[in-house]
């Protein structure tokens, strides 16, 4: 039996990174993770035990645009059914006291059927991927999702907001560093103005890498550092590519400008550390488009990327410190105490 089992969506790395930030605040609480793909690779850098069992469908992205979202939704539904089967076996074997899901609704559905207390971490309360007939199916999926959300003991939303019913707004959940910015710049040998290009845990951001390589000659007296992640194997000749890292938050802090896809966790880390960011969404990906819009960007900004970078090179912004990870861990600890008051 374990205290807390995290089911972290393996679509990108943002889910597992924020879950680790939460779990690092636990003391004497046994914790295990369930995920897959790049997120499982990422967990190898930490001491948490984990199951590498999920294999989600890939987004098909062409020239920066999401293609065939209806087919992706169908594949996602099949994946959801697979995850229900997988999570059922793991819940029987691991016997967790609490299931914490970061946007993995299959594990929530199974855990709730088994009367295991559930907590959801999410910044999406409904999806908007499709139109036409496929949107009818998506609406049905959203309706099922709403029921699961309602049955959670707590829903942790990593945004600023007012708590209502079982929704708890804790602010951004980000990883912390003990190093100063100067120490990190020295550690990473960032001697010039540094532009960090990060494309997340999937291969969907290759278009952004290609665009930065195209405009590189215009970015003189700067160093461009790429973090291509676990899913892009393309060789980047003549540039510094760090590949797959487990300390992106520190690289963001040490950089002068961040160029990234519009994933929430990366945006939150840039804000936490006061690094100006340019966030280009995958066109047609509703979540990324919403995130980018909130920061003042749209997909078409990719066509003026060089100017946006040069404008921001001298504009360090004020850090927005949050303690979302601590607040989230407290919610989980309080529920654990409620269930087993004598053990904790």
JSON list of C-alpha atoms in Angstrom, two decimals, residues 24 30 32 50 80 96 122 124 141 161 177 182 222-223 261 267 301 309 323 326:
[
{"chain": "A", "resi": 24, "resn": "UNK", "atom": "CA", "xyz": [8.95, 17.27, -3.34]},
{"chain": "A", "resi": 30, "resn": "UNK", "atom": "CA", "xyz": [5.05, 7.18, 0.20]},
{"chain": "A", "resi": 32, "resn": "UNK", "atom": "CA", "xyz": [4.54, 6.59, -6.78]},
{"chain": "A", "resi": 50, "resn": "UNK", "atom": "CA", "xyz": [7.16, 5.01, -11.28]},
{"chain": "A", "resi": 80, "resn": "UNK", "atom": "CA", "xyz": [-8.44, 6.60, -22.67]},
{"chain": "A", "resi": 96, "resn": "UNK", "atom": "CA", "xyz": [-3.02, 3.87, -2.92]},
{"chain": "A", "resi": 122, "resn": "UNK", "atom": "CA", "xyz": [-5.76, 20.71, -14.08]},
{"chain": "A", "resi": 124, "resn": "UNK", "atom": "CA", "xyz": [-8.49, 22.79, -18.36]},
{"chain": "A", "resi": 141, "resn": "UNK", "atom": "CA", "xyz": [-16.60, 13.42, -23.53]},
{"chain": "A", "resi": 161, "resn": "UNK", "atom": "CA", "xyz": [-8.65, 32.64, -8.92]},
{"chain": "A", "resi": 177, "resn": "UNK", "atom": "CA", "xyz": [16.10, 26.46, -7.57]},
{"chain": "A", "resi": 182, "resn": "UNK", "atom": "CA", "xyz": [24.60, 34.61, -11.82]},
{"chain": "A", "resi": 222, "resn": "UNK", "atom": "CA", "xyz": [23.70, 36.45, -29.03]},
{"chain": "A", "resi": 223, "resn": "UNK", "atom": "CA", "xyz": [23.96, 32.79, -28.17]},
{"chain": "A", "resi": 261, "resn": "UNK", "atom": "CA", "xyz": [5.55, 26.72, -27.51]},
{"chain": "A", "resi": 267, "resn": "UNK", "atom": "CA", "xyz": [4.95, 30.04, -19.27]},
{"chain": "A", "resi": 301, "resn": "UNK", "atom": "CA", "xyz": [3.87, 36.10, -34.44]},
{"chain": "A", "resi": 309, "resn": "UNK", "atom": "CA", "xyz": [13.31, 38.55, -29.71]},
{"chain": "A", "resi": 323, "resn": "UNK", "atom": "CA", "xyz": [3.86, 29.01, -3.69]},
{"chain": "A", "resi": 326, "resn": "UNK", "atom": "CA", "xyz": [3.35, 24.10, -1.45]}
]
